[in-house]
mmCIF file of C-alpha atoms and ligand atoms in Angstrom:
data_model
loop_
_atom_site.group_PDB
_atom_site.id
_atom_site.type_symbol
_atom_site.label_atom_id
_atom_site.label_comp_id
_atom_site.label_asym_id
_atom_site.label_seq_id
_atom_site.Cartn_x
_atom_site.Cartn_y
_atom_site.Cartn_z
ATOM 1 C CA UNK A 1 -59.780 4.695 -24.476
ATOM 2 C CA UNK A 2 -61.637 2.341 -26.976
ATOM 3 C CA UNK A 3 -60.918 3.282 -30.199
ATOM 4 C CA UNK A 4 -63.118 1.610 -33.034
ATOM 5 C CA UNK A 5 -62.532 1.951 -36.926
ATOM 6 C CA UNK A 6 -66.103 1.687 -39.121
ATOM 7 C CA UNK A 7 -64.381 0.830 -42.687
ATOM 8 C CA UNK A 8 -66.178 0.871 -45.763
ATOM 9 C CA UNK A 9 -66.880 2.175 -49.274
ATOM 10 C CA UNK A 10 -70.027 4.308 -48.411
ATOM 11 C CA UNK A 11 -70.638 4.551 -52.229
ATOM 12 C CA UNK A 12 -73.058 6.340 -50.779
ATOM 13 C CA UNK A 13 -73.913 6.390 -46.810
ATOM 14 C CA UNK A 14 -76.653 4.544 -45.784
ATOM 15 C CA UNK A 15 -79.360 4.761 -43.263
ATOM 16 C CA UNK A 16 -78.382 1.234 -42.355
ATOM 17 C CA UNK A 17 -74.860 2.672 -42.203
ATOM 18 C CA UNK A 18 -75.761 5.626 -39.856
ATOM 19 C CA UNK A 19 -78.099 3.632 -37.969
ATOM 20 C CA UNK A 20 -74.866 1.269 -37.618
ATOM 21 C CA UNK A 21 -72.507 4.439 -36.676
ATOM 22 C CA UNK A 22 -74.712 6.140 -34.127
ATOM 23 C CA UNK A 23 -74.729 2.542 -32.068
ATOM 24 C CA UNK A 24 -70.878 2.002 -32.621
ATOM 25 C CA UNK A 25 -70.941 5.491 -31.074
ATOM 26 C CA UNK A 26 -72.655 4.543 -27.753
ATOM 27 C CA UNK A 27 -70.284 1.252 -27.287
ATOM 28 C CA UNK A 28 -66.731 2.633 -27.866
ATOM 29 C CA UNK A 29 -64.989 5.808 -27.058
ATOM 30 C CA UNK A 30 -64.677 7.285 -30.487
ATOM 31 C CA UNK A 31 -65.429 5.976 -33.769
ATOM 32 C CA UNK A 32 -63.466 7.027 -37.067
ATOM 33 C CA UNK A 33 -65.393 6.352 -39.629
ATOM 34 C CA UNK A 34 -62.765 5.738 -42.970
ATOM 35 C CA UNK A 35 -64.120 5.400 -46.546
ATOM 36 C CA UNK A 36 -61.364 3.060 -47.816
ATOM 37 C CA UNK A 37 -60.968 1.139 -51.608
ATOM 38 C CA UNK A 38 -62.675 -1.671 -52.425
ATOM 39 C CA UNK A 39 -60.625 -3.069 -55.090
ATOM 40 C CA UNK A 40 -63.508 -5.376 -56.224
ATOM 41 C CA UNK A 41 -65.751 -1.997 -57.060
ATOM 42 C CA UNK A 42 -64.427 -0.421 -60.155
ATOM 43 C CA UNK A 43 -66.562 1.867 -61.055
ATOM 44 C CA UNK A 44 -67.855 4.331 -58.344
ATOM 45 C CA UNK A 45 -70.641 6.453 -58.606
ATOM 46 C CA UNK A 46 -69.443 9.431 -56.088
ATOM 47 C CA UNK A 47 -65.458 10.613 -55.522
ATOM 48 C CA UNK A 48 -63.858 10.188 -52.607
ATOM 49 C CA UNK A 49 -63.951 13.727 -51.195
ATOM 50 C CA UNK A 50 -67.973 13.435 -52.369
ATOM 51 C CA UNK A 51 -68.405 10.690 -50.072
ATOM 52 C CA UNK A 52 -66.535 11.923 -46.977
ATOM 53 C CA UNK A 53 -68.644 15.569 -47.385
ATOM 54 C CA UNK A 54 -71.533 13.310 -46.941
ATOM 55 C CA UNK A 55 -70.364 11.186 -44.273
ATOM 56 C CA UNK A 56 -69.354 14.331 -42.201
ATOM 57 C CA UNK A 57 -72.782 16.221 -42.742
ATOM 58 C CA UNK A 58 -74.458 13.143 -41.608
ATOM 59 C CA UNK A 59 -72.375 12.378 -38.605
ATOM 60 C CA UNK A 60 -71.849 15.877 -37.701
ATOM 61 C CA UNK A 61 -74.834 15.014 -34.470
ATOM 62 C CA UNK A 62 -72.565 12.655 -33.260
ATOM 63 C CA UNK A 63 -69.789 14.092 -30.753
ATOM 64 C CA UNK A 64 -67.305 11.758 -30.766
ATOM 65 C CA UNK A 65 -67.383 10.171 -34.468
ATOM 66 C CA UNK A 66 -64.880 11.789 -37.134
ATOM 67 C CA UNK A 67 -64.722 10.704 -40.763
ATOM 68 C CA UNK A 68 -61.363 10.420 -42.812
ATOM 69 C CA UNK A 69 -60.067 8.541 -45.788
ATOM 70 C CA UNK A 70 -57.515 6.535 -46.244
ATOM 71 C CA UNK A 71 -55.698 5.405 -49.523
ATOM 72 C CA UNK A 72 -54.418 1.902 -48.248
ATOM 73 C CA UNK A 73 -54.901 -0.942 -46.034
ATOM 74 C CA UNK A 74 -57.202 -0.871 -43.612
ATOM 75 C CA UNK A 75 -54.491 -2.530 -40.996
ATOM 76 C CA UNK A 76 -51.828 0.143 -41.918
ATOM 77 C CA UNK A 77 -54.959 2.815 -41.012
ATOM 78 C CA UNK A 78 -55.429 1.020 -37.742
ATOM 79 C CA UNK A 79 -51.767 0.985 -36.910
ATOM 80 C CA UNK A 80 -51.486 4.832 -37.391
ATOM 81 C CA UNK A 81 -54.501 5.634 -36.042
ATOM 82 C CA UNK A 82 -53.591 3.263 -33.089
ATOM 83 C CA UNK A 83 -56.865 1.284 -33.003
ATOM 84 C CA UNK A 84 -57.082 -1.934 -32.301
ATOM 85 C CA UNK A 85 -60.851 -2.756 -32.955
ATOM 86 C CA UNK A 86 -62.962 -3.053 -36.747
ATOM 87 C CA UNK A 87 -66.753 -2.694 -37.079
ATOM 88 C CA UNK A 88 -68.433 -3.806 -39.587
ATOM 89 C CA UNK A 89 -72.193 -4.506 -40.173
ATOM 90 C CA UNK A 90 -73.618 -7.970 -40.972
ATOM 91 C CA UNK A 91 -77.284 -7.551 -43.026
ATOM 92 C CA UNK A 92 -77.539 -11.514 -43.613
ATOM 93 C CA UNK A 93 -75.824 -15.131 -43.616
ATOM 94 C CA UNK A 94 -74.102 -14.530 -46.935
ATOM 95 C CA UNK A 95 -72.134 -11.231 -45.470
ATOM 96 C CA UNK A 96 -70.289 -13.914 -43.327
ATOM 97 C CA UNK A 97 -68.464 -15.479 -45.003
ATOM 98 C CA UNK A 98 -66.397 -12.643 -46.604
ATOM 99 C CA UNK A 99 -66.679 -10.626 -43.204
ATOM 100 C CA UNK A 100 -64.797 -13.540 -41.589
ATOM 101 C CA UNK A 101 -62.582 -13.791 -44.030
ATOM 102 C CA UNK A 102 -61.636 -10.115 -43.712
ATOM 103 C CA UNK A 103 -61.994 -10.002 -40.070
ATOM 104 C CA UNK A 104 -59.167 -13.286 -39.966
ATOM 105 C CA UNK A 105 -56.990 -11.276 -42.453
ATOM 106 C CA UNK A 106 -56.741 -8.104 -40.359
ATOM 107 C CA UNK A 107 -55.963 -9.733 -37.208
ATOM 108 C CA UNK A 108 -53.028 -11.739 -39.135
ATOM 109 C CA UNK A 109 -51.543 -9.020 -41.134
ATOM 110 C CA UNK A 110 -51.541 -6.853 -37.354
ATOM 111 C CA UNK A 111 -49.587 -9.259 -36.145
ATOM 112 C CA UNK A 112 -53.188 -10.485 -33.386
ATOM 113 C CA UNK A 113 -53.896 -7.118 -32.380
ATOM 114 C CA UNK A 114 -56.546 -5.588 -34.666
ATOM 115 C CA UNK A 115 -60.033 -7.340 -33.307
ATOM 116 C CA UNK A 116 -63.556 -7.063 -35.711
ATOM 117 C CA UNK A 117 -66.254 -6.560 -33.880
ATOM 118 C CA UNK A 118 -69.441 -7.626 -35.508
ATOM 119 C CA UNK A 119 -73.087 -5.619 -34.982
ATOM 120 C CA UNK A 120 -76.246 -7.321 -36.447
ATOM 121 C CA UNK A 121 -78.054 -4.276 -39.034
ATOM 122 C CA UNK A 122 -81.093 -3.096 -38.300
ATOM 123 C CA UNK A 123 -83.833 -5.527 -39.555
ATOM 124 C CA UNK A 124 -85.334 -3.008 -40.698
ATOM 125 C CA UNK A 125 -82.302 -1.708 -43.317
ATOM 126 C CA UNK A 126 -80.948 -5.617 -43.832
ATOM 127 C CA UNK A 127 -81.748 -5.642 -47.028
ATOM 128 C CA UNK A 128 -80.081 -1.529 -47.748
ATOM 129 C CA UNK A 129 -76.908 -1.445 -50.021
ATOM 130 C CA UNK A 130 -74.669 1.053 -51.867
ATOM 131 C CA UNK A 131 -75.082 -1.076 -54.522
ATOM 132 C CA UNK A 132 -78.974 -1.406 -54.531
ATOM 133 C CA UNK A 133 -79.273 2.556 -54.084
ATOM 134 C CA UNK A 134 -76.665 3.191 -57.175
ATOM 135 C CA UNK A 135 -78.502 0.486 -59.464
ATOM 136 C CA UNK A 136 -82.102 2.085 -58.179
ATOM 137 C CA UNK A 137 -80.528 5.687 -59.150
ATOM 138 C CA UNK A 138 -78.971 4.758 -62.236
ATOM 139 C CA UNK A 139 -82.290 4.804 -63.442
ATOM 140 C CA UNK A 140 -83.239 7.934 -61.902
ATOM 141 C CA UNK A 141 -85.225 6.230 -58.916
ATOM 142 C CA UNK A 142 -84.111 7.384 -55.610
ATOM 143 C CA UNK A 143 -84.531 5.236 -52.598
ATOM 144 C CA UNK A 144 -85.320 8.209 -50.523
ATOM 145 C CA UNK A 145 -86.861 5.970 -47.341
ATOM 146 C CA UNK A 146 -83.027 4.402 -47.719
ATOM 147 C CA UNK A 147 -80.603 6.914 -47.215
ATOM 148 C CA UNK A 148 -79.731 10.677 -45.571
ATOM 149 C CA UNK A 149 -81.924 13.517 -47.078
ATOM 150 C CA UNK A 150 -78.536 14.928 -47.983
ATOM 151 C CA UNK A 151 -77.696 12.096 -49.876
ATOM 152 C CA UNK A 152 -81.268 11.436 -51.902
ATOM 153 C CA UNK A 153 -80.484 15.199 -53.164
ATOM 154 C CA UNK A 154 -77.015 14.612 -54.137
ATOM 155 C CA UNK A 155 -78.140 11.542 -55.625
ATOM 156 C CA UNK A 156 -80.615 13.157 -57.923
ATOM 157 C CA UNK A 157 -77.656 15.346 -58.964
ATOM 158 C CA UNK A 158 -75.355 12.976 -60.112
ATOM 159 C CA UNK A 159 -77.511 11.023 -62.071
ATOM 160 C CA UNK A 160 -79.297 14.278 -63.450
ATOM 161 C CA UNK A 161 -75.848 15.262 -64.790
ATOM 162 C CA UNK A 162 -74.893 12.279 -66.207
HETATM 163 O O1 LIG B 201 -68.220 -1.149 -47.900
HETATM 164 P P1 LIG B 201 -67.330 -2.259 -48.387
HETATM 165 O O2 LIG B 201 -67.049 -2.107 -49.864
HETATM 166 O O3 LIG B 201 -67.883 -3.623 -48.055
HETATM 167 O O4 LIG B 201 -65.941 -2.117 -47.589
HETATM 168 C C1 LIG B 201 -64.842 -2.963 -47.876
HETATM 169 C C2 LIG B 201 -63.534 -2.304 -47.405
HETATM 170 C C3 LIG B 201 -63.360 -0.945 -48.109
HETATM 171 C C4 LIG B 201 -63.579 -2.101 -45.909
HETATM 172 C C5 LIG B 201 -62.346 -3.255 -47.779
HETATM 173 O O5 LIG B 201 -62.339 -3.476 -49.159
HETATM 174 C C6 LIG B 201 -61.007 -2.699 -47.316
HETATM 175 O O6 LIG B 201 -60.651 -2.834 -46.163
HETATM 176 N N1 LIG B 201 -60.252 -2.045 -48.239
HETATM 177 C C7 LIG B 201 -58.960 -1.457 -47.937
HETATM 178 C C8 LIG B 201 -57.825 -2.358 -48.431
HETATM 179 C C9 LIG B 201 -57.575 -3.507 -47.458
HETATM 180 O O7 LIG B 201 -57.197 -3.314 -46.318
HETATM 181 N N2 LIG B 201 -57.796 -4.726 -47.935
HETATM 182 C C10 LIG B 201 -57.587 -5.921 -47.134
HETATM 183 C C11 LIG B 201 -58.836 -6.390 -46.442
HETATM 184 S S1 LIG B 201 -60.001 -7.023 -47.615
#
């Protein structure tokens, strides 16, 4: 059984992220979905348990895709979850370099078991980010055409409230 990790912030989900999920779905067995830490982002907009409630009404279509998080590395994850495969989305040229980076890190620090398996994004989403959607909303524009109805409403919560 072909068990395939989709890491990643999801500060929020994404279409380009679902879009990404639903075809992970139809190439491996199951696919976790994990919303992990990305040291480098300091300053979330959503909490964790905000983000995986989104993630799991999004995915909730999809039968053989859960969503969990995980305070820690994303090899340690793998190794309890026993997976030995990583997806992750590439939008452009510049995504490479770190996603190789990554990808070459994993696999050493699993001692050569834990594979990343790349999938191209959607042309139509390449240029979609967490980060474009929270800079958009931070000044109460929501990129509704961008992400899950779910999330455009949650969206115009946050920054409502803040
Ligand atoms: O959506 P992102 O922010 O590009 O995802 C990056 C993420 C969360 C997958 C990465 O930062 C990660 O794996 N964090 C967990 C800690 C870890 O394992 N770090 C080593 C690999 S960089």
């Amino acid at each position: 059984m072909s068990i395939a990790i989709y890491p990643g912030s999801f500060d929020p989900v994404t279409t380009g992220h679902v879009n990404l999920i639903e075809r992970a779905s139809k190439i491996f067995d199951h696919v976790i979905v994990c919303v992990l830490i990305n040291s480098g982002k300091k300053t979330p907009l959503f909490s964790i348990d905000e983000r995986v409630n989104m993630l799991e009404c999004v995915t909730e279509g999809f039968h053989n895709v859960s969503v969990r998080y995980y305070d820690g590395l994303l090899v340690d994850f793998a190794k309890q979850e026993e997976a030995n495969i990583i997806v992750r989305g590439l939008r452009e040229m510049s995504d490479f370099d770190v996603e190789l980076q990554m990808a070459q890190g994993n696999k050493a620090a699993s001692g050569g078991t834990l594979e990343t398996v790349f999938l191209p994004t959607d042309p139509n989403y390449s240029f979609v980010s967490s980060t474009m959607i929270r800079e958009f909303a931070n000044y109460h524009h929501i990129c509704r055409e961008f992400v899950p109805d779910i999330v455009a409403d949650r969206l115009e919560e946050k920054v409502k409230s803040k």
